[in-house]
Tab-separated table of C-alpha atoms and ligand atoms in Angstrom:
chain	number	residue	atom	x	y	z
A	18	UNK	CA	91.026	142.511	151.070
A	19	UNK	CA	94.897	142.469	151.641
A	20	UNK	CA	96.998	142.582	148.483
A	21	UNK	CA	98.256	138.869	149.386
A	22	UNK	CA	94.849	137.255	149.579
A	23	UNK	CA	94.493	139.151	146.468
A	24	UNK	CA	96.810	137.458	145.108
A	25	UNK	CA	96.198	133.867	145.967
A	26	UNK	CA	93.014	133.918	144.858
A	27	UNK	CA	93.462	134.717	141.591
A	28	UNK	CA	96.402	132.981	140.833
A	29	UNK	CA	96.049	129.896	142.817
A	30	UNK	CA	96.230	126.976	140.972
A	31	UNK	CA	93.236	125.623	138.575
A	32	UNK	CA	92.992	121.993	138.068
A	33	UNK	CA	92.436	121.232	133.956
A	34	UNK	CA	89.013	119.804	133.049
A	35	UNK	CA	88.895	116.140	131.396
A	36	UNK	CA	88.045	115.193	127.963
A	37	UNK	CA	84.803	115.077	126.675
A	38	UNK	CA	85.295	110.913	126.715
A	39	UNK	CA	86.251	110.988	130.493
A	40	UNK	CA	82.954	113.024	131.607
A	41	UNK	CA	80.269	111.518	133.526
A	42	UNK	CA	76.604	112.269	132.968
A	43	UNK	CA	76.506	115.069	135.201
A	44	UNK	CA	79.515	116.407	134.001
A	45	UNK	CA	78.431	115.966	130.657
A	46	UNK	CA	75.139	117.840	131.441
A	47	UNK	CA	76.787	120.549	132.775
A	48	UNK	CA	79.575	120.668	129.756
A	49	UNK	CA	76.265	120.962	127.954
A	50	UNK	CA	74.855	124.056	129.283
A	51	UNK	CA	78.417	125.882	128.704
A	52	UNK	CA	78.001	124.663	125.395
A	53	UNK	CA	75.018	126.672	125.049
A	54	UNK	CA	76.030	129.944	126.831
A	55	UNK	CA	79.099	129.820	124.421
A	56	UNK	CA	76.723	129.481	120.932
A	57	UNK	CA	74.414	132.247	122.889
A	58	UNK	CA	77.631	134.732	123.087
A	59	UNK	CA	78.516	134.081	119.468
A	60	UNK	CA	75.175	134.465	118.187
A	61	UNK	CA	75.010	137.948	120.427
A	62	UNK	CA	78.254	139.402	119.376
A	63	UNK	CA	78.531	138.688	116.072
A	64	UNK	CA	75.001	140.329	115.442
A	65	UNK	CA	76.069	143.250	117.959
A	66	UNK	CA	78.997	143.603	114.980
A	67	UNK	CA	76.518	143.217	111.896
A	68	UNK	CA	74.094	145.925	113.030
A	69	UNK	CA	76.522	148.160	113.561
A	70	UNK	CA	77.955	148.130	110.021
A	71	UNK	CA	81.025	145.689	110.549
A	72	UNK	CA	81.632	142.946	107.577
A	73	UNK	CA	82.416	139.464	108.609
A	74	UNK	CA	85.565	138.179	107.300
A	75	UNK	CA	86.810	133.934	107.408
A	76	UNK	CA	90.080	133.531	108.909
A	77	UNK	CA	93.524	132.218	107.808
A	78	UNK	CA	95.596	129.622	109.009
A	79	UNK	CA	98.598	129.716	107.940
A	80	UNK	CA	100.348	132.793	106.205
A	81	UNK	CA	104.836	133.840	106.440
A	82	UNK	CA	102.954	137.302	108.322
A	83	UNK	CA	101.442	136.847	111.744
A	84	UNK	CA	101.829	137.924	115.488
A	85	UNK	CA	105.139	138.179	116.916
A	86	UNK	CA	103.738	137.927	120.876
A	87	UNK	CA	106.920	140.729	121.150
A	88	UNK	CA	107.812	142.393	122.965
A	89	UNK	CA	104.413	141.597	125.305
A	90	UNK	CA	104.866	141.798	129.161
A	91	UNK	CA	102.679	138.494	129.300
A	92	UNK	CA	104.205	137.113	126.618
A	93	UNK	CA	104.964	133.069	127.197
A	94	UNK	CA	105.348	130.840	123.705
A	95	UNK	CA	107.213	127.953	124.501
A	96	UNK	CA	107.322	127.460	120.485
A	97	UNK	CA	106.358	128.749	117.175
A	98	UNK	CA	105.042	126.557	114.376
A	99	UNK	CA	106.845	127.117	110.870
A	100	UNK	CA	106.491	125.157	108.023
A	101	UNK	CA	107.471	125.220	103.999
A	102	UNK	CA	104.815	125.032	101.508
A	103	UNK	CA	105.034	125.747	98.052
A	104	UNK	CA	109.084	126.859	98.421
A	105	UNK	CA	108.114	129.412	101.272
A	106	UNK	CA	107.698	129.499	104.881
A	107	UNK	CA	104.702	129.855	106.482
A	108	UNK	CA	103.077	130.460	110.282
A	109	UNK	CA	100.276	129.129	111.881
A	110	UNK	CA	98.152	132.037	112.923
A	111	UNK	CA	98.864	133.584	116.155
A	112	UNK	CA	96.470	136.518	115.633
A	113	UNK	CA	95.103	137.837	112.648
A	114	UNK	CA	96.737	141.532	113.667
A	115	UNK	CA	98.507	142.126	110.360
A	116	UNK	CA	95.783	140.691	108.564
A	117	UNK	CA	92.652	142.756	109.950
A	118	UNK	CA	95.552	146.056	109.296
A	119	UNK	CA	95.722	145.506	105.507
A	120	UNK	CA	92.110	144.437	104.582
A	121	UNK	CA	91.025	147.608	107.320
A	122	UNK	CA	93.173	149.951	104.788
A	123	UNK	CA	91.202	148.261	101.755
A	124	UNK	CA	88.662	146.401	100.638
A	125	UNK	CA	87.324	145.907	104.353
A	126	UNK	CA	87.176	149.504	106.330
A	127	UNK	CA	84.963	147.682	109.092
A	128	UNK	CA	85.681	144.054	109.721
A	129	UNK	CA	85.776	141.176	112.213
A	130	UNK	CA	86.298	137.939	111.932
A	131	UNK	CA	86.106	135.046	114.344
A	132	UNK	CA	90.131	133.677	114.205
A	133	UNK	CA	91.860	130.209	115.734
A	134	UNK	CA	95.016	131.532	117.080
A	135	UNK	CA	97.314	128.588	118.042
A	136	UNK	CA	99.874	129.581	120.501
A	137	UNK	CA	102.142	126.811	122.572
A	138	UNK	CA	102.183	128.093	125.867
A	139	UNK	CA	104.630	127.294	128.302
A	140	UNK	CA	103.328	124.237	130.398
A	141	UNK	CA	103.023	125.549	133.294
A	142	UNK	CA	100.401	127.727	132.201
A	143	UNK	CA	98.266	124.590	132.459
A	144	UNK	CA	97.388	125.625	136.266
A	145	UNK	CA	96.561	129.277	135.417
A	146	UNK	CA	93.021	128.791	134.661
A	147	UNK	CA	93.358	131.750	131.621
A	148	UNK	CA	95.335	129.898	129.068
A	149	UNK	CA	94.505	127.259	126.260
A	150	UNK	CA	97.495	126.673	123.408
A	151	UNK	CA	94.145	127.466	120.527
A	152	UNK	CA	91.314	129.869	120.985
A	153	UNK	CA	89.285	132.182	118.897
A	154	UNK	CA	89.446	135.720	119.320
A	155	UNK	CA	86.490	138.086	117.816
A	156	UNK	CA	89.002	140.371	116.295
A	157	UNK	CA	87.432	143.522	114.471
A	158	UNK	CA	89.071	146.435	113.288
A	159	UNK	CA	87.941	149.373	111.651
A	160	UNK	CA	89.485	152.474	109.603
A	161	UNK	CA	89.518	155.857	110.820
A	162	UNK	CA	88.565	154.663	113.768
A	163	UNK	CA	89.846	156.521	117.514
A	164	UNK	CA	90.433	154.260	121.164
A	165	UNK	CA	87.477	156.400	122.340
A	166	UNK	CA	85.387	154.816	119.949
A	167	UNK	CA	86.701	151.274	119.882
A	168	UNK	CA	85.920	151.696	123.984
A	169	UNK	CA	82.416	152.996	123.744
A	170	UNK	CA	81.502	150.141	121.283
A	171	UNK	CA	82.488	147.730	123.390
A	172	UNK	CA	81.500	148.454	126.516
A	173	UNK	CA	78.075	149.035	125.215
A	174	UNK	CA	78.470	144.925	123.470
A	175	UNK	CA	79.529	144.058	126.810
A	176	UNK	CA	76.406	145.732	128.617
A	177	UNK	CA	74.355	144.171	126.067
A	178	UNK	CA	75.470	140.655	125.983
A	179	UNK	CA	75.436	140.671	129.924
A	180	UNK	CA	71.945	141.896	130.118
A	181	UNK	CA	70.976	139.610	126.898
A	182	UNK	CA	72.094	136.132	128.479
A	183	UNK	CA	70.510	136.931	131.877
A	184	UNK	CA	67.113	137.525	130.599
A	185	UNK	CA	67.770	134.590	127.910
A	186	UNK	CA	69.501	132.253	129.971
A	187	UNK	CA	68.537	132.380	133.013
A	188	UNK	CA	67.787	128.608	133.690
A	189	UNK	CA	71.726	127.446	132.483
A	190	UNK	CA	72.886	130.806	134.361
A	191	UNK	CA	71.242	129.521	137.388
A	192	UNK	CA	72.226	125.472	137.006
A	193	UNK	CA	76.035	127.211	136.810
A	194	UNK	CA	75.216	129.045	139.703
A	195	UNK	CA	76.343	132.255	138.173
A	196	UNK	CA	72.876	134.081	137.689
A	197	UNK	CA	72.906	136.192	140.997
A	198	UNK	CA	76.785	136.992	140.887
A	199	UNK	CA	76.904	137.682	137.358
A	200	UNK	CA	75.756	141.806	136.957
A	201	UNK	CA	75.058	143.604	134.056
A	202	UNK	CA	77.886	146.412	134.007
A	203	UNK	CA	77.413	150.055	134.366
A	204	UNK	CA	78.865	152.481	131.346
A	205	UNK	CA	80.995	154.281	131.455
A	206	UNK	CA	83.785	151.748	132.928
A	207	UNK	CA	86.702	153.106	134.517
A	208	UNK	CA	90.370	154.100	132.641
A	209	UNK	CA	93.229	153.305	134.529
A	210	UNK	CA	96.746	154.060	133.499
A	211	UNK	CA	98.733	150.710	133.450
A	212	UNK	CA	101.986	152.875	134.555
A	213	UNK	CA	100.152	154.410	137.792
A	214	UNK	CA	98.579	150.972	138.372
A	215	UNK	CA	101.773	149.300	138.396
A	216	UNK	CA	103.689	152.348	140.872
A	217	UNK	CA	100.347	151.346	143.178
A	218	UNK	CA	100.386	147.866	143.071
A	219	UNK	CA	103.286	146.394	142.302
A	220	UNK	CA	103.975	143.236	139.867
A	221	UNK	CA	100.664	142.209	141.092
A	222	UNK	CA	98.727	145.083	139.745
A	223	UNK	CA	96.480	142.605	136.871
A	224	UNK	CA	95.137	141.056	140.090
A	225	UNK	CA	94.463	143.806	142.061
A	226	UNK	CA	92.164	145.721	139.009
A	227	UNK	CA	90.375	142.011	138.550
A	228	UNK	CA	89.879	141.672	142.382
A	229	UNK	CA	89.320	145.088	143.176
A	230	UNK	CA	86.298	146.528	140.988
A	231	UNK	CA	82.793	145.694	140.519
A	232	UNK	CA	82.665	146.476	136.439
A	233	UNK	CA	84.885	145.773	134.178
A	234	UNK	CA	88.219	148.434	133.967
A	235	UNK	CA	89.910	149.456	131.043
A	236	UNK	CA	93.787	149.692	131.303
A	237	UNK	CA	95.884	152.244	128.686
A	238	UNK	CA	98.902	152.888	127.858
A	239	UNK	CA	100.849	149.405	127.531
A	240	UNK	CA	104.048	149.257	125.842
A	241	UNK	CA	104.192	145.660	123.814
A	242	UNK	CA	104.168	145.211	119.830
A	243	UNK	CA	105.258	147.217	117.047
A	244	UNK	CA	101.739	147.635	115.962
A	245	UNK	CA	100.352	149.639	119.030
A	246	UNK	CA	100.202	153.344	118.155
A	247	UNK	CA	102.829	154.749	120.343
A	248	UNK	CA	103.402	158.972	120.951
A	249	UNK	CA	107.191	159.036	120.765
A	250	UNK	CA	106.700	162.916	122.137
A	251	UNK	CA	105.269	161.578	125.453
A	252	UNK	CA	105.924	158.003	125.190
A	253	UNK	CA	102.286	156.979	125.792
A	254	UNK	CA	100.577	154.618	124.071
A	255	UNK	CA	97.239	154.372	122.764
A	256	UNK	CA	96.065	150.367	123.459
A	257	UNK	CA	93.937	149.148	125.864
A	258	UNK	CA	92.942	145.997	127.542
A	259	UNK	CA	89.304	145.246	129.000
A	260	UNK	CA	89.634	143.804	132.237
A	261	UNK	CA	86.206	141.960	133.637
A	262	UNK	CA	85.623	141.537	137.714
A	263	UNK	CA	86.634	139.117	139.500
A	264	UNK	CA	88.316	137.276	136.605
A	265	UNK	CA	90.933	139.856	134.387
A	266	UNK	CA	91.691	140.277	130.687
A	267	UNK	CA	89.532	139.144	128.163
A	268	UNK	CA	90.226	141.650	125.215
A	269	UNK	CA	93.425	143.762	123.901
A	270	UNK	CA	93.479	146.346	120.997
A	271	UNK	CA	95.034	149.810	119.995
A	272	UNK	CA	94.617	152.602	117.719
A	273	UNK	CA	97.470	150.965	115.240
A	274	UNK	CA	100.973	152.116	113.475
A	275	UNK	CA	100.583	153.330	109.809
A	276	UNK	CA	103.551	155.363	108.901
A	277	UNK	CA	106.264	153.595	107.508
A	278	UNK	CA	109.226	155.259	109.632
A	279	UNK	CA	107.533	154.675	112.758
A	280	UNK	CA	106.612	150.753	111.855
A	281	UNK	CA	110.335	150.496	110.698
A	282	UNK	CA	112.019	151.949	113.785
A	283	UNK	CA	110.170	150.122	116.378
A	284	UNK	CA	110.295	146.388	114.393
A	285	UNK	CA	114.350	147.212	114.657
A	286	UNK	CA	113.904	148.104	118.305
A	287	UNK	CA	112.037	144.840	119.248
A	288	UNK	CA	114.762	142.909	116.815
A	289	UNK	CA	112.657	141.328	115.041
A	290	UNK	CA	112.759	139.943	111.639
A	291	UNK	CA	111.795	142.670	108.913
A	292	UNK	CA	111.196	140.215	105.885
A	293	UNK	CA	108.284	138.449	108.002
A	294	UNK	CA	106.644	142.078	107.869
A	295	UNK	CA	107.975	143.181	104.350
A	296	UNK	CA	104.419	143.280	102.773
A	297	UNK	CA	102.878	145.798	105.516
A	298	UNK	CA	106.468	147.482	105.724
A	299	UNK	CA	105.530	147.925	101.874
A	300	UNK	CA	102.392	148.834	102.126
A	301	UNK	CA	103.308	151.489	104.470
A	302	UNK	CA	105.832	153.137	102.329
A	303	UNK	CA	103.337	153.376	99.041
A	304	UNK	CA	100.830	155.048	101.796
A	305	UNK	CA	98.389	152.253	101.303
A	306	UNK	CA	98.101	151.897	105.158
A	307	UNK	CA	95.485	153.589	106.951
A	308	UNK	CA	95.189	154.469	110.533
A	309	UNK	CA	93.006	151.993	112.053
A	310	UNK	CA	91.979	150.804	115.503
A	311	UNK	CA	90.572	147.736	117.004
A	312	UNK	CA	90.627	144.905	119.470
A	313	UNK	CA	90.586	141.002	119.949
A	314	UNK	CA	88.301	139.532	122.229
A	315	UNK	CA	89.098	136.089	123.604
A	316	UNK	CA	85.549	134.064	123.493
A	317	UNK	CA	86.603	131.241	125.601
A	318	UNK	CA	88.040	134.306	128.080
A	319	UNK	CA	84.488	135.768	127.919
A	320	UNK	CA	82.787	132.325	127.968
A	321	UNK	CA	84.697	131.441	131.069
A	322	UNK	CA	83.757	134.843	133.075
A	323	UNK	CA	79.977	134.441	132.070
A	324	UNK	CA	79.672	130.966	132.907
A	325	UNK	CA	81.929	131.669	136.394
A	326	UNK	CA	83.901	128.227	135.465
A	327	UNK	CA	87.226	127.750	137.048
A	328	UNK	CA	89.561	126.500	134.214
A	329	UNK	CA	88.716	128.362	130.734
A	330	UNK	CA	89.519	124.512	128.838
A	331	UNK	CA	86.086	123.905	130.295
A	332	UNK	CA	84.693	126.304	127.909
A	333	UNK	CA	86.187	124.227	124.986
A	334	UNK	CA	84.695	121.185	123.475
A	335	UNK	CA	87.900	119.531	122.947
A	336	UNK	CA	90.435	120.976	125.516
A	337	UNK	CA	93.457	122.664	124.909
A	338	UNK	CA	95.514	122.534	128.178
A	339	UNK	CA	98.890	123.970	128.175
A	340	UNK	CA	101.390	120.666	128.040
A	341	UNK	CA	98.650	118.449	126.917
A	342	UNK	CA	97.810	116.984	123.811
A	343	UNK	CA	94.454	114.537	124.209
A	344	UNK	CA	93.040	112.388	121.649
A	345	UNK	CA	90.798	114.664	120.184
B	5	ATP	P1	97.614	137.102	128.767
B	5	ATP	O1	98.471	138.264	129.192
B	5	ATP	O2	96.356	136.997	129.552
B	5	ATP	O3	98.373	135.841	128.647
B	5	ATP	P2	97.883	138.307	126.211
B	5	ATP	O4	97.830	139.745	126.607
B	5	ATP	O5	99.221	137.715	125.935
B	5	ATP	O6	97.109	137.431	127.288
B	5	ATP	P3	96.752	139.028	123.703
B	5	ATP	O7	97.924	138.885	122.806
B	5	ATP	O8	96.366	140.363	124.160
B	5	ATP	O9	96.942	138.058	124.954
B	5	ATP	O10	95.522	138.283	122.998
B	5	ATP	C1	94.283	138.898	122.763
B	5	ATP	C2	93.173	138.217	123.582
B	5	ATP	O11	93.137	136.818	123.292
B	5	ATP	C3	93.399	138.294	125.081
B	5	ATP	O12	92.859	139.494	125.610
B	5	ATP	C4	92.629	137.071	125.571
B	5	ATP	O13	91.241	137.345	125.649
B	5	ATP	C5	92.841	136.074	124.467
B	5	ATP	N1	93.956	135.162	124.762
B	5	ATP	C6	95.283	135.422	124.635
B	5	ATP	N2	96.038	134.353	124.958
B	5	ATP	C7	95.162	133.386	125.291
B	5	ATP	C8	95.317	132.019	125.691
B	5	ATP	N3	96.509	131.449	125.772
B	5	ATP	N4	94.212	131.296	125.936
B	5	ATP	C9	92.988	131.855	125.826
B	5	ATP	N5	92.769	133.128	125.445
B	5	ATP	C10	93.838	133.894	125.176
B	6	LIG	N1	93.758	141.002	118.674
B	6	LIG	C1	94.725	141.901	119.238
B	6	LIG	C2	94.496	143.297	118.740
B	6	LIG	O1	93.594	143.537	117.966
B	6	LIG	C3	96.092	141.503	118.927
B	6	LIG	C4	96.445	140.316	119.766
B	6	LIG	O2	95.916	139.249	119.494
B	6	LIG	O3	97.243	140.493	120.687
B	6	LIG	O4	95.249	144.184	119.160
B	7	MG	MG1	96.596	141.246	125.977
């Protein structure tokens, strides 16, 4: 395939799915059966996460500490939700990143917890197909913890849900018409170097690894947030994202940050603002932070690529399109 059909088939434009009010039967009946794929996946990974020893945590919403989305490459908030309570500003959760840090250098050494991140997209990411303005990531984390392992767990969750839903949902797989198209992976999945990707293909390289390969790809060495274990020696970093065929990211995580000088220096170089980090900045300092490594995964992402649909709202009970804001 050329690089420019590539191209336009992934990021042609997806048309947003209607409210659960506006369906008609059949749509219904098929909003249905994604409805059931999506409680099969939770079910699947959440026990995938209790056998193997993590503890299940209930999320936040609002807190003064949460994501800053920067410096991201995909980065795109068109706002960020503040509000006083109680004589101090607070955030509505954008990932539970800082959270999962502190309770992984605590009480919780091995924890996930399913987490509503709200966060306002620009509009036009309506079209994209990939983007809602709330979703739940699975985010886990776990102390002590390297990439390698945080890779080998899940790709071996990812073989196992795939080969789980096929043999358990094979009627809803095939009313989707995803069954035949939808394979169970082969481990080990490839590494690929985000830098060489990029000198290969260009600004279009996300694409190109979704379009290209046949199992998913992992992708290293990102530079985004301050979080992200970075080797100032070499200037690699130690993140990854799990990219899924034929579709594209659907999880991001890193071996983290827990000295204080490094967290310090790099919040400076992003610019961003030190007293909404002062508690892990203090944390860090007393040597209460631990290194730690984890990941996110976006269930309506991996709903969406199970399921085959176009738009990932139509993995969502009550849609949340980029730029719209229904009744429900
Ligand atoms: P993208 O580049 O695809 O916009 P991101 O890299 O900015 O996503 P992360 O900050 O890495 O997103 O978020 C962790 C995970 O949460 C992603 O891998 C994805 O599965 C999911 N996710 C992120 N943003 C969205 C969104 N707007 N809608 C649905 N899922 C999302
Ligand atoms: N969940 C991600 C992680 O663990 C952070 C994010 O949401 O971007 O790295
Ligand atoms: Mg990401």
């Amino acid at each position: 395939m050329s690089k420019q059909s590539v191209m336009l088939k992934l990021s042609a434009p997806v048309e947003a799915p209607k409210p659960l009010e506006q369906l008609t039967e059949t749509e219904i009946e098929r909003k249905a059966v994604i409805g059931k794929i999506t409680t099969y996946t939770l079910k699947n990974l959440t026990d995938y996460f209790l056998v193997n020893g993590f503890q299940w945590l209930l999320p936040v919403a609002l807190s003064p500490s949460t994501d800053p989305l920067w410096p991201d490459p995909g980065a795109s908030i068109e706002k960020r939700i503040e509000v006083d309570i109680y004589g101090r500003t607070v955030r509505t959760t954008a990932s539970m990143i800082i959270h999962k840090l502190i309770a992984a250098s605590t009480a919780y050494p091995k924890l996930f917890i399913l987490s509503p991140n709200v966060r306002i997209e620009k509009a036009e990411r309506a079209c994209t197909g990939k983007h809602v303005y709330e979703f739940t990531q699975l985010d886990f984390e776990a102390r002590n913890a390297t990439s390698r392992d945080i890779i080998r767990l899940v790709s071996d969750a990812v073989c196992n849900l795939v080969a789980s839903v096929k043999r358990d949902m094979k009627d809803e797989l095939t009313y989707l018409g995803r069954y035949d198209a939808l394979k169970v992976p082969k481990m080990p999945f490839k590494i690929c170097d985000k830098q060489e990707l990029e000198a290969e293909y260009g600004a279009e390289w996300e694409n190109c690894v979704a379009m290209k390969n046949g199992d998913p790809v992992w992708i290293t060495n990102i530079p985004r947030e301050f979080y992200d274990y970075e080797d100032f020696a070499t200037g690699k970093w130690d993140n990854y994202d799990l990219f899924m065929p034929q579709y594209g990211e659907v999880l991001s995580g890193a071996k983290r940050e827990w000295e204080y000088d490094k967290i310090l220096k790099k919040i400076e170089r992003d610019k961003i603002n030190k007293s909404n980090y002062s508690l892990v900045l203090k944390l860090a300092k007393d040597g209460r932070l631990k290194p730690t490594a984890g990941a996110g995964i976006g269930i309506e992402r991996i709903v969406a690529w199970l399921t085959g649909v176009k738009h990932i709202a139509e993995t969502q009970p009550f849609p949340r399109v980029p730029g719209t804001v229904c009744d429900l």
